[in-house]
Amino acid sequence: MPNPPAVPSTPGLELQRGEAASGGLSSPAFSPLYRQIKGLIIQRLQAGAWKAGEAIPSEMELAASFGVSQGTVRKAIDELAAENLLVRRQGKGTFVATHAEQKQQYRFLRLMPDEDQEPGLGRQLLDCRRQRAPAWIARQLQMRAGDAMVEVRRLLHSKGRPVVLDDIWLPGSLFKGLTTELLNQHRGPFYGLFESEFGVQMIRAQEKIRAVAADAETAALLQVEVGAPLLSVERLSFTYGDRPVELRRGLYNTSTHFYRNDLN
Amino acid sequence: MPNPPAVPSTPGLELQRGEAASGGLSSPAFSPLYRQIKGLIIQRLQAGAWKAGEAIPSEMELAASFGVSQGTVRKAIDELAAENLLVRRQGKGTFVATHAEQKQQYRFLRLMPDEDQEPGLGRQLLDCRRQRAPAWIARQLQMRAGDAMVEVRRLLHSKGRPVVLDDIWLPGSLFKGLTTELLNQHRGPFYGLFESEFGVQMIRAQEKIRAVAADAETAALLQVEVGAPLLSVERLSFTYGDRPVELRRGLYNTSTHFYRNDLN
DNA sequence: GAGTGGTCTAGACCACCAC
DNA sequence: TGGTGGTCTAGACCACTCA
């Protein structure tokens, strides 16, 4: 007997099940059960119900609490896993994705070394200061011009030679205790620190890539000629709910490395 | 009663079902039924059983012919649809993906106009000739140096100004009748022509992106200064079975356009 | 109305992991 | 041994398309 009236076992949880004998015109924007479940799970992630790296309840538990079958929960989790919000591990459970404990650090960095180069990049923090956001940054981070903002500048090295110059801009309201010391103490990618210290998880990002000529300052920092061609990678990163929380502009010296992209 | 011994209704089709009472050590590289089905469907695509844009048999038909349930076929098709090899259309059927009848042409081109620019690019064929493959191209296309190769050169324009200079290299053996006339007659993306005229479908691609300085020849063609920074996009495209069948190097003028990439 | 993909359920069994 | 995710089945019903 499919689709019994279903008393939700968690009160306050209202899932919109398919109309039984309505007029036929189904309400606009009705989504299938598994998508509603998916949305509820995202809400809980956003609310911080489970931290990065932690296990979420088992499929059976979730199914019981939502009052649906395991298969429906499974399909919701399938999509979340496909979007890299969750990670499934057979026999163990389903976990909140994290940037911290990843095998290859730098989940979003697409820079690869040429064949003869060694992988791995060293970091050098140049600067970390609090500023007022200029208009073009504020617009992209959905803040007001003049709002508090943290600006970080750093270099990435390969075999002692600078390869990447990053400028990173963050909303000051979300990253209150971010200091040079904290950044220097920390091992691993920044995004791991953002998760553990500030509870901000980067879920997806958009990059705009251009070729630009090095100006005097960047030429000195990257040890290239003024006017040398550099890859400009402008990245806007988002948390849950498509909220932009980081703007980053990287200048890559692509003489010994390249940006790799896979198209499907 | 799950997993009955199952007499395959199509002779010659041997699916490896899970061991019933074997020693416990399952054979190496056993894959679930739906993956085997997926592999069989890919084989048929590769063999040209269905052309680009055509419908494949319904899920019920496939399930019957493979001797499995509809759900198993469905999961196989789900993955193929996620990889953009197939396209599902509710109420109509499942179709072989094609570059020809796509809404936004240029499925693999990630170049976007800046806000104030109009979308859409005009094409101008510069050259199409048959050559012997140099070593560095032959290696990537898995051919031998000196093998027959087709070389195409073209420009893409936006509002009358050149934006992209493409060099395209193709194995001569696969593209025998490719001529300047054929390319000029054809409307829509090259990949549509490759499908319809040569039965070659581009499934996925890898791009290596760098910033380079314009040399004299490209500067003239793209109407920029010599030494101006350009985006170099080297794309290797693959058909079924991960066979590389096209190498392309695009030089993009990114002063009014940018390369867009989404990270998950 | 017949046929297609899309959703949802219920139940069985398997593979992997930890205790 | 029990719990987790992973696979497979069978059947019901829904939503969409087209003749």
XYZ file of C-alpha atoms (C1' of nucleotides) in Angstrom:
566
model
C 0.000 0.000 0.000
C 1.981 2.942 -1.268
C 1.562 6.475 0.058
C -0.441 5.949 3.229
C -1.660 9.205 4.776
C 1.520 9.141 6.835
C 1.542 10.718 10.255
C 4.857 12.563 10.474
C 6.622 11.159 13.499
C 8.372 14.487 14.073
C 5.783 17.149 14.760
C 6.336 20.448 13.031
C 7.649 18.687 9.980
C 5.276 19.127 7.092
C 6.148 17.331 3.888
C 4.000 18.038 0.856
C 2.927 14.681 -0.463
C 1.362 14.261 -3.889
C -2.279 15.361 -4.091
C -4.699 12.475 -3.796
C -7.891 13.728 -5.462
C -7.388 17.446 -5.912
C -8.617 19.483 -8.846
C -5.707 18.321 -10.929
C -3.814 21.603 -11.012
C -0.996 20.751 -8.668
C 0.329 23.727 -6.711
C 3.204 25.545 -8.334
C 6.748 24.557 -7.409
C 5.797 21.224 -5.908
C 8.902 19.160 -5.571
C 9.181 15.427 -4.998
C 9.543 14.116 -1.473
C 13.223 13.335 -1.796
C 13.972 16.929 -2.804
C 12.101 18.242 0.206
C 14.112 15.865 2.385
C 17.255 17.131 0.692
C 16.245 20.685 1.497
C 15.607 19.792 5.137
C 19.018 18.166 5.417
C 20.646 21.254 3.901
C 18.793 23.401 6.427
C 20.190 21.316 9.258
C 23.689 21.530 7.799
C 23.333 25.279 7.489
C 22.069 25.520 11.068
C 25.192 23.689 12.195
C 23.364 20.638 13.506
C 26.361 18.547 12.454
C 29.897 19.892 12.103
C 32.273 19.305 9.224
C 33.650 15.773 9.322
C 30.964 14.482 11.673
C 28.549 11.675 10.862
C 24.910 12.472 10.214
C 22.196 10.036 11.359
C 21.877 6.768 9.467
C 19.519 6.446 6.527
C 17.152 4.337 8.614
C 17.055 6.901 11.409
C 16.451 9.756 9.001
C 13.762 7.783 7.194
C 11.988 7.113 10.484
C 12.254 10.715 11.642
C 10.949 12.065 8.336
C 8.273 9.403 8.046
C 9.398 8.193 4.622
C 11.049 5.062 3.317
C 14.781 4.496 3.341
C 14.873 4.685 -0.450
C 13.572 8.236 -0.431
C 16.167 9.408 2.072
C 18.762 7.549 0.063
C 17.945 9.474 -3.081
C 18.185 12.770 -1.204
C 21.599 11.809 0.183
C 22.677 10.599 -3.264
C 22.244 14.100 -4.622
C 23.960 15.720 -1.662
C 26.886 13.346 -2.070
C 27.039 14.115 -5.796
C 27.277 17.818 -4.912
C 30.059 17.072 -2.418
C 28.095 18.281 0.598
C 28.137 14.802 2.126
C 30.492 11.853 1.866
C 29.284 8.252 2.127
C 31.470 5.570 3.655
C 30.201 2.039 3.406
C 29.889 0.300 6.744
C 30.572 3.512 8.669
C 28.002 6.129 7.850
C 27.449 9.387 5.999
C 29.640 12.364 6.887
C 29.615 16.102 6.406
C 32.195 16.978 3.764
C 35.227 18.886 4.990
C 38.218 20.674 3.521
C 40.352 19.762 6.524
C 40.920 16.025 6.367
C 41.123 15.766 2.599
C 43.772 13.660 0.986
C 44.825 16.175 -1.614
C 44.660 19.504 0.106
C 43.364 22.499 -1.816
C 40.090 21.079 -3.055
C 39.384 24.104 -5.234
C 42.915 24.746 -6.542
C 43.198 23.524 -10.120
C 46.859 24.380 -10.564
C 49.012 21.430 -11.625
C 52.779 21.233 -12.040
C 54.306 20.389 -15.414
C 55.622 16.839 -15.775
C 59.109 17.488 -14.433
C 57.936 19.516 -11.455
C 57.329 18.237 -7.956
C 53.836 18.543 -6.572
C 53.109 20.396 -3.355
C 53.169 24.083 -2.619
C 54.676 26.004 0.271
C 52.914 28.986 1.788
C 54.111 32.399 2.818
C 51.758 34.833 4.511
C 52.418 38.399 3.416
C 49.719 40.371 5.112
C 46.489 40.204 7.070
C 44.586 43.368 7.887
C 41.109 44.664 8.535
C 39.773 47.172 6.028
C 36.602 48.802 4.868
C 35.207 47.031 1.831
C 35.435 48.905 -1.456
C 32.311 48.860 -3.602
C 33.377 46.234 -6.127
C 34.198 43.724 -3.403
C 31.187 44.560 -1.263
C 28.873 43.995 -4.197
C 30.159 40.483 -4.815
C 30.112 39.521 -1.131
C 26.612 40.990 -0.761
C 27.698 43.539 1.842
C 27.617 47.336 1.837
C 30.541 49.411 0.695
C 32.472 50.445 3.803
C 31.499 47.372 5.819
C 34.211 45.641 7.798
C 36.341 43.281 5.731
C 39.444 41.154 6.271
C 42.116 41.215 3.604
C 44.759 38.500 3.379
C 47.668 38.375 0.994
C 49.948 35.388 0.554
C 52.325 33.605 -1.778
C 52.461 29.959 -2.785
C 55.881 28.554 -3.641
C 57.088 25.553 -5.606
C 60.697 24.532 -5.042
C 61.386 27.890 -3.463
C 60.091 29.923 -6.362
C 56.860 31.928 -6.074
C 54.057 30.663 -8.307
C 50.837 32.132 -6.953
C 50.009 35.499 -5.421
C 46.639 35.372 -3.665
C 44.531 38.254 -2.410
C 41.689 37.080 -0.215
C 38.764 39.180 0.998
C 36.375 38.030 3.723
C 33.374 39.638 5.429
C 34.601 41.030 8.749
C 31.386 40.068 10.509
C 31.973 36.359 9.917
C 35.710 36.274 10.645
C 36.062 38.296 13.811
C 39.113 36.678 15.413
C 41.127 36.192 12.234
C 44.684 37.368 12.818
C 48.124 36.940 11.328
C 49.092 34.712 14.257
C 46.113 32.403 13.783
C 46.896 32.050 10.082
C 50.543 31.341 10.765
C 49.852 28.744 13.445
C 47.481 26.830 11.260
C 48.525 23.841 9.128
C 46.634 22.797 6.020
C 44.339 24.782 3.775
C 42.678 28.016 4.902
C 39.287 26.464 4.290
C 39.988 23.964 7.056
C 40.662 26.832 9.450
C 37.508 28.630 8.337
C 35.487 25.512 9.169
C 36.989 24.781 12.564
C 37.449 28.323 13.872
C 34.586 30.214 12.256
C 32.068 27.534 11.301
C 32.084 28.672 7.677
C 32.066 25.932 5.067
C 32.858 26.577 1.436
C 30.530 24.482 -0.661
C 31.045 25.613 -4.218
C 32.775 28.397 -6.094
C 32.737 30.279 -9.388
C 35.921 31.329 -11.104
C 36.486 33.988 -13.766
C 39.777 33.503 -15.531
C 41.674 36.004 -17.627
C 45.186 36.593 -18.908
C 46.740 39.792 -17.567
C 50.113 41.547 -17.626
C 52.122 41.730 -14.403
C 52.325 45.189 -12.865
C 55.431 46.344 -11.016
C 54.370 45.164 -7.579
C 53.230 41.684 -8.576
C 56.220 41.292 -10.890
C 58.509 41.834 -7.918
C 56.590 39.436 -5.689
C 56.365 36.686 -8.314
C 59.892 37.331 -9.598
C 58.872 37.863 -13.210
C 59.334 40.725 -15.677
C 56.926 43.625 -15.598
C 54.326 42.917 -18.285
C 54.810 39.151 -18.131
C 51.569 37.238 -18.839
C 49.867 35.903 -15.706
C 46.700 33.946 -15.165
C 44.193 35.969 -13.168
C 41.778 33.686 -11.311
C 38.962 35.494 -9.541
C 37.081 33.121 -7.283
C 33.827 33.738 -5.455
C 33.079 31.003 -2.887
C 29.701 30.155 -1.409
C 28.366 28.485 1.749
C 25.035 26.799 2.245
C 22.152 28.721 0.757
C 24.326 30.205 -1.987
C 25.646 32.906 0.316
C 28.941 34.333 -0.987
C 31.518 34.424 1.818
C 34.891 34.759 0.167
C 36.348 36.611 -2.771
C 39.813 35.700 -3.913
C 42.002 36.852 -6.746
C 44.952 34.675 -7.594
C 47.712 35.617 -10.033
C 49.371 32.463 -11.326
C 52.730 32.261 -13.026
C 52.013 29.523 -15.579
C 55.540 28.985 -16.848
C 56.014 25.779 -14.826
C 52.402 25.057 -13.869
C 49.047 25.033 -15.616
C 45.386 25.329 -14.694
C 43.635 22.052 -15.318
C 39.953 21.722 -16.105
C 37.886 18.680 -16.996
C 34.838 19.120 -19.204
C 31.954 16.709 -19.340
C 12.238 -13.665 -4.018
C 15.264 -11.605 -4.981
C 18.028 -12.806 -7.257
C 16.512 -15.873 -8.882
C 18.999 -17.835 -11.005
C 17.841 -15.736 -13.943
C 17.974 -17.170 -17.437
C 19.304 -14.347 -19.622
C 16.690 -13.788 -22.294
C 19.372 -12.654 -24.733
C 21.799 -15.480 -25.397
C 25.434 -14.504 -25.445
C 24.866 -11.991 -22.700
C 26.582 -13.110 -19.543
C 26.075 -10.936 -16.503
C 28.050 -11.808 -13.387
C 25.554 -12.014 -10.587
C 26.628 -12.113 -6.979
C 28.037 -15.457 -5.820
C 25.498 -17.550 -3.944
C 27.608 -19.821 -1.720
C 31.177 -19.378 -2.877
C 34.223 -19.514 -0.671
C 33.678 -15.942 0.345
C 36.560 -14.452 -1.577
C 34.632 -12.824 -4.370
C 36.505 -12.625 -7.653
C 38.533 -9.480 -8.138
C 36.940 -6.556 -9.929
C 33.382 -7.725 -9.544
C 31.112 -4.852 -10.331
C 27.433 -4.536 -9.497
C 24.863 -5.472 -12.089
C 23.933 -1.906 -12.956
C 27.565 -1.089 -13.756
C 27.790 -4.059 -16.065
C 24.597 -2.891 -17.755
C 26.129 0.568 -18.029
C 29.194 -0.928 -19.679
C 27.048 -2.845 -22.150
C 25.144 0.305 -23.067
C 28.414 2.174 -23.598
C 29.598 -0.657 -25.835
C 26.491 -0.309 -27.965
C 26.915 3.456 -28.139
C 30.522 2.988 -29.180
C 29.510 0.420 -31.787
C 27.116 2.976 -33.236
C 23.963 0.981 -32.463
C 22.184 4.309 -31.926
C 23.228 7.579 -33.517
C 23.570 10.926 -31.767
C 20.161 12.403 -31.016
C 18.313 9.109 -31.483
C 16.259 7.393 -28.797
C 17.549 4.238 -27.177
C 15.090 1.477 -26.159
C 12.832 2.157 -23.199
C 13.865 1.155 -19.716
C 11.340 -1.677 -19.739
C 12.649 -3.026 -23.040
C 16.254 -2.863 -21.879
C 15.359 -4.489 -18.562
C 13.631 -7.346 -20.394
C 16.486 -7.825 -22.850
C 19.104 -7.824 -20.087
C 16.989 -9.990 -17.790
C 17.075 -7.543 -14.884
C 14.551 -5.289 -13.224
C 13.675 -1.820 -14.455
C 15.304 -0.279 -11.387
C 18.668 -1.741 -12.269
C 18.582 -0.409 -15.813
C 17.396 2.897 -14.398
C 20.438 3.202 -12.186
C 22.743 2.464 -15.118
C 21.035 5.126 -17.215
C 21.141 7.543 -14.278
C 24.924 7.422 -14.310
C 25.133 7.751 -18.075
C 22.832 10.757 -17.934
C 24.948 12.283 -15.157
C 27.990 11.905 -17.424
C 26.109 13.555 -20.287
C 26.254 10.511 -22.526
C 22.466 10.181 -22.514
C 19.631 12.646 -22.064
C 16.340 11.698 -20.433
C 13.103 13.307 -21.535
C 10.044 12.469 -19.495
C 7.207 11.059 -21.516
C 9.371 10.699 -24.622
C 12.325 8.459 -23.931
C 16.071 8.429 -23.438
C 18.281 9.881 -26.154
C 21.910 9.784 -27.167
C 23.492 13.132 -26.271
C 24.480 15.295 -29.206
C 26.406 18.500 -29.824
C 24.224 19.336 -32.821
C 20.791 20.154 -31.482
C 21.938 21.820 -28.289
C 20.300 24.986 -27.135
C 23.460 26.850 -26.287
C 25.912 25.813 -28.953
C 29.531 25.200 -27.971
C 29.030 22.752 -25.137
C 32.695 22.792 -24.201
C 33.408 26.511 -24.684
C 33.594 28.240 -21.308
C 34.165 31.736 -22.667
C 31.628 34.286 -21.442
C 31.190 37.921 -22.455
C 31.549 40.694 -19.873
C 28.278 42.234 -18.716
C 28.019 44.880 -21.397
C 28.871 42.536 -24.253
C 26.427 40.692 -26.471
C 26.564 36.921 -26.394
C 27.120 34.883 -29.534
C 30.244 34.430 -31.620
C 30.743 34.570 -35.373
C 33.096 32.186 -37.122
C 35.732 32.700 -39.780
C 37.577 29.728 -41.249
C 41.202 30.580 -41.965
C 42.679 27.327 -43.133
C 42.131 23.580 -43.463
C 44.938 21.361 -44.647
C 46.245 17.839 -44.370
C 49.641 17.459 -42.742
C 51.923 14.920 -41.152
C 51.559 14.918 -37.388
C 54.503 16.330 -35.434
C 55.591 14.308 -32.442
C 54.019 16.425 -29.713
C 50.593 16.237 -31.353
C 50.878 12.586 -32.321
C 51.693 11.635 -28.753
C 48.562 13.240 -27.362
C 46.290 11.807 -30.065
C 47.882 8.372 -29.607
C 49.121 8.212 -33.180
C 52.639 7.939 -34.612
C 54.670 10.966 -35.581
C 54.266 11.441 -39.329
C 50.787 9.937 -39.464
C 48.149 11.754 -41.502
C 46.528 14.648 -39.668
C 44.035 17.395 -40.476
C 44.827 20.892 -39.287
C 42.132 23.566 -39.060
C 42.592 27.178 -38.105
C 39.776 29.595 -37.441
C 38.746 32.803 -35.709
C 35.758 33.513 -33.510
C 34.433 37.072 -33.550
C 32.293 39.117 -31.211
C 30.739 42.265 -32.636
C 33.142 42.122 -35.552
C 36.268 41.946 -33.409
C 38.333 38.737 -33.194
C 38.309 37.110 -29.750
C 39.502 33.536 -30.236
C 42.104 31.984 -32.510
C 41.688 28.208 -32.648
C 44.089 25.629 -34.013
C 42.490 22.213 -34.309
C 44.267 18.945 -35.023
C 42.440 15.747 -35.955
C 43.596 12.231 -36.856
C 43.514 11.979 -40.656
C 42.290 8.404 -40.522
C 39.032 9.370 -38.835
C 38.299 12.528 -40.828
C 38.947 11.520 -44.403
C 36.533 13.763 -46.300
C 37.074 16.883 -44.215
C 37.562 19.861 -46.520
C 37.370 23.631 -46.402
C 34.111 23.489 -48.378
C 32.483 21.066 -45.950
C 33.450 23.237 -43.006
C 32.168 26.377 -44.718
C 28.835 24.838 -45.701
C 28.147 23.625 -42.207
C 26.094 25.585 -39.664
C 26.509 25.136 -35.927
C 29.422 23.785 -33.938
C 32.137 21.624 -35.483
C 31.289 18.845 -33.072
C 27.873 18.545 -34.692
C 29.545 18.071 -38.064
C 31.943 15.507 -36.632
C 28.976 13.502 -35.354
C 26.854 13.586 -38.488
C 29.578 13.297 -41.133
C 32.220 11.187 -39.414
C 30.383 9.404 -36.616
C 32.786 10.774 -34.011
C 31.243 11.938 -30.761
C 33.127 14.059 -28.275
C 32.236 12.850 -24.803
C 34.569 14.635 -22.466
C 37.665 16.806 -22.624
C 40.649 17.955 -20.590
C 41.920 21.505 -20.768
C 45.307 22.934 -19.788
C 45.175 26.674 -19.377
C 48.061 29.106 -19.309
C 48.729 32.795 -19.795
C 50.995 33.519 -22.762
C 52.252 36.544 -24.671
C 50.991 37.121 -28.204
C 53.569 36.542 -30.921
C 53.608 38.606 -34.105
C 51.332 36.338 -36.132
C 48.633 35.873 -33.510
C 48.831 39.552 -32.542
C 47.958 40.444 -36.126
C 45.114 37.946 -36.338
C 43.601 38.920 -32.980
C 44.306 42.629 -33.504
C 46.274 43.054 -30.286
C 49.777 44.301 -29.501
C 52.667 41.899 -29.784
C 53.310 40.610 -26.259
C 49.739 41.191 -25.109
C 48.611 38.581 -22.544
C 46.376 35.874 -23.997
C 44.703 32.870 -22.470
C 46.074 29.658 -23.983
C 43.536 26.847 -23.737
C 44.811 23.452 -24.848
C 41.976 20.976 -25.103
C 42.204 17.233 -25.632
C 38.817 15.688 -26.439
C 37.824 12.047 -26.066
C 35.246 9.698 -27.549
C 33.824 6.530 -26.054
C 36.452 4.361 -24.450
C 38.640 7.335 -23.556
C 40.120 7.493 -27.017
C 41.577 10.944 -27.729
C 40.347 12.215 -31.111
C 40.934 15.945 -31.145
C 43.575 18.344 -29.948
C 42.793 22.034 -29.967
C 44.703 25.088 -28.881
C 42.701 28.266 -28.449
C 44.188 31.678 -27.819
C 41.611 33.896 -26.136
C 41.689 37.661 -25.904
C 40.228 38.149 -22.432
C 39.838 41.909 -22.492
C 36.080 41.736 -23.139
C 35.457 38.082 -22.272
C 36.450 35.691 -19.530
C 36.744 31.942 -19.002
C 34.155 30.756 -16.523
C 34.559 27.701 -14.359
C 32.322 26.303 -11.631
C 33.891 24.341 -8.790
C 32.042 21.848 -6.633
C -5.359 5.968 -23.875
C -0.943 3.921 -24.427
C 3.794 4.512 -23.578
C 7.630 6.851 -21.447
C 10.352 8.401 -17.656
C 9.825 9.898 -12.411
C 8.636 8.892 -7.607
C 7.793 6.067 -3.639
C 7.444 1.972 -1.043
C 8.728 -2.549 1.160
C 11.589 -6.114 1.733
C 15.634 -9.176 0.888
C 20.316 -9.800 0.725
C 25.313 -8.283 0.208
C 29.745 -5.858 1.528
C 32.125 -3.478 4.777
C 33.337 -1.940 9.431
C 33.714 -1.887 14.343
C 33.374 -3.997 18.683
C 27.409 -9.826 15.900
C 25.004 -5.735 14.846
C 24.941 -1.554 12.330
C 26.023 0.973 8.153
C 25.688 1.918 3.345
C 25.078 -0.678 -1.417
C 22.421 -3.565 -4.594
C 18.388 -5.670 -6.535
C 13.650 -6.675 -6.994
C 8.520 -5.993 -7.601
C 4.813 -3.306 -7.793
C 2.014 0.920 -7.421
C 1.054 5.359 -8.879
C 2.247 10.051 -10.928
C 3.575 13.376 -14.763
C 4.378 14.103 -19.265
C 3.953 13.403 -24.449
C 1.719 12.205 -28.490
C -1.473 10.163 -31.557
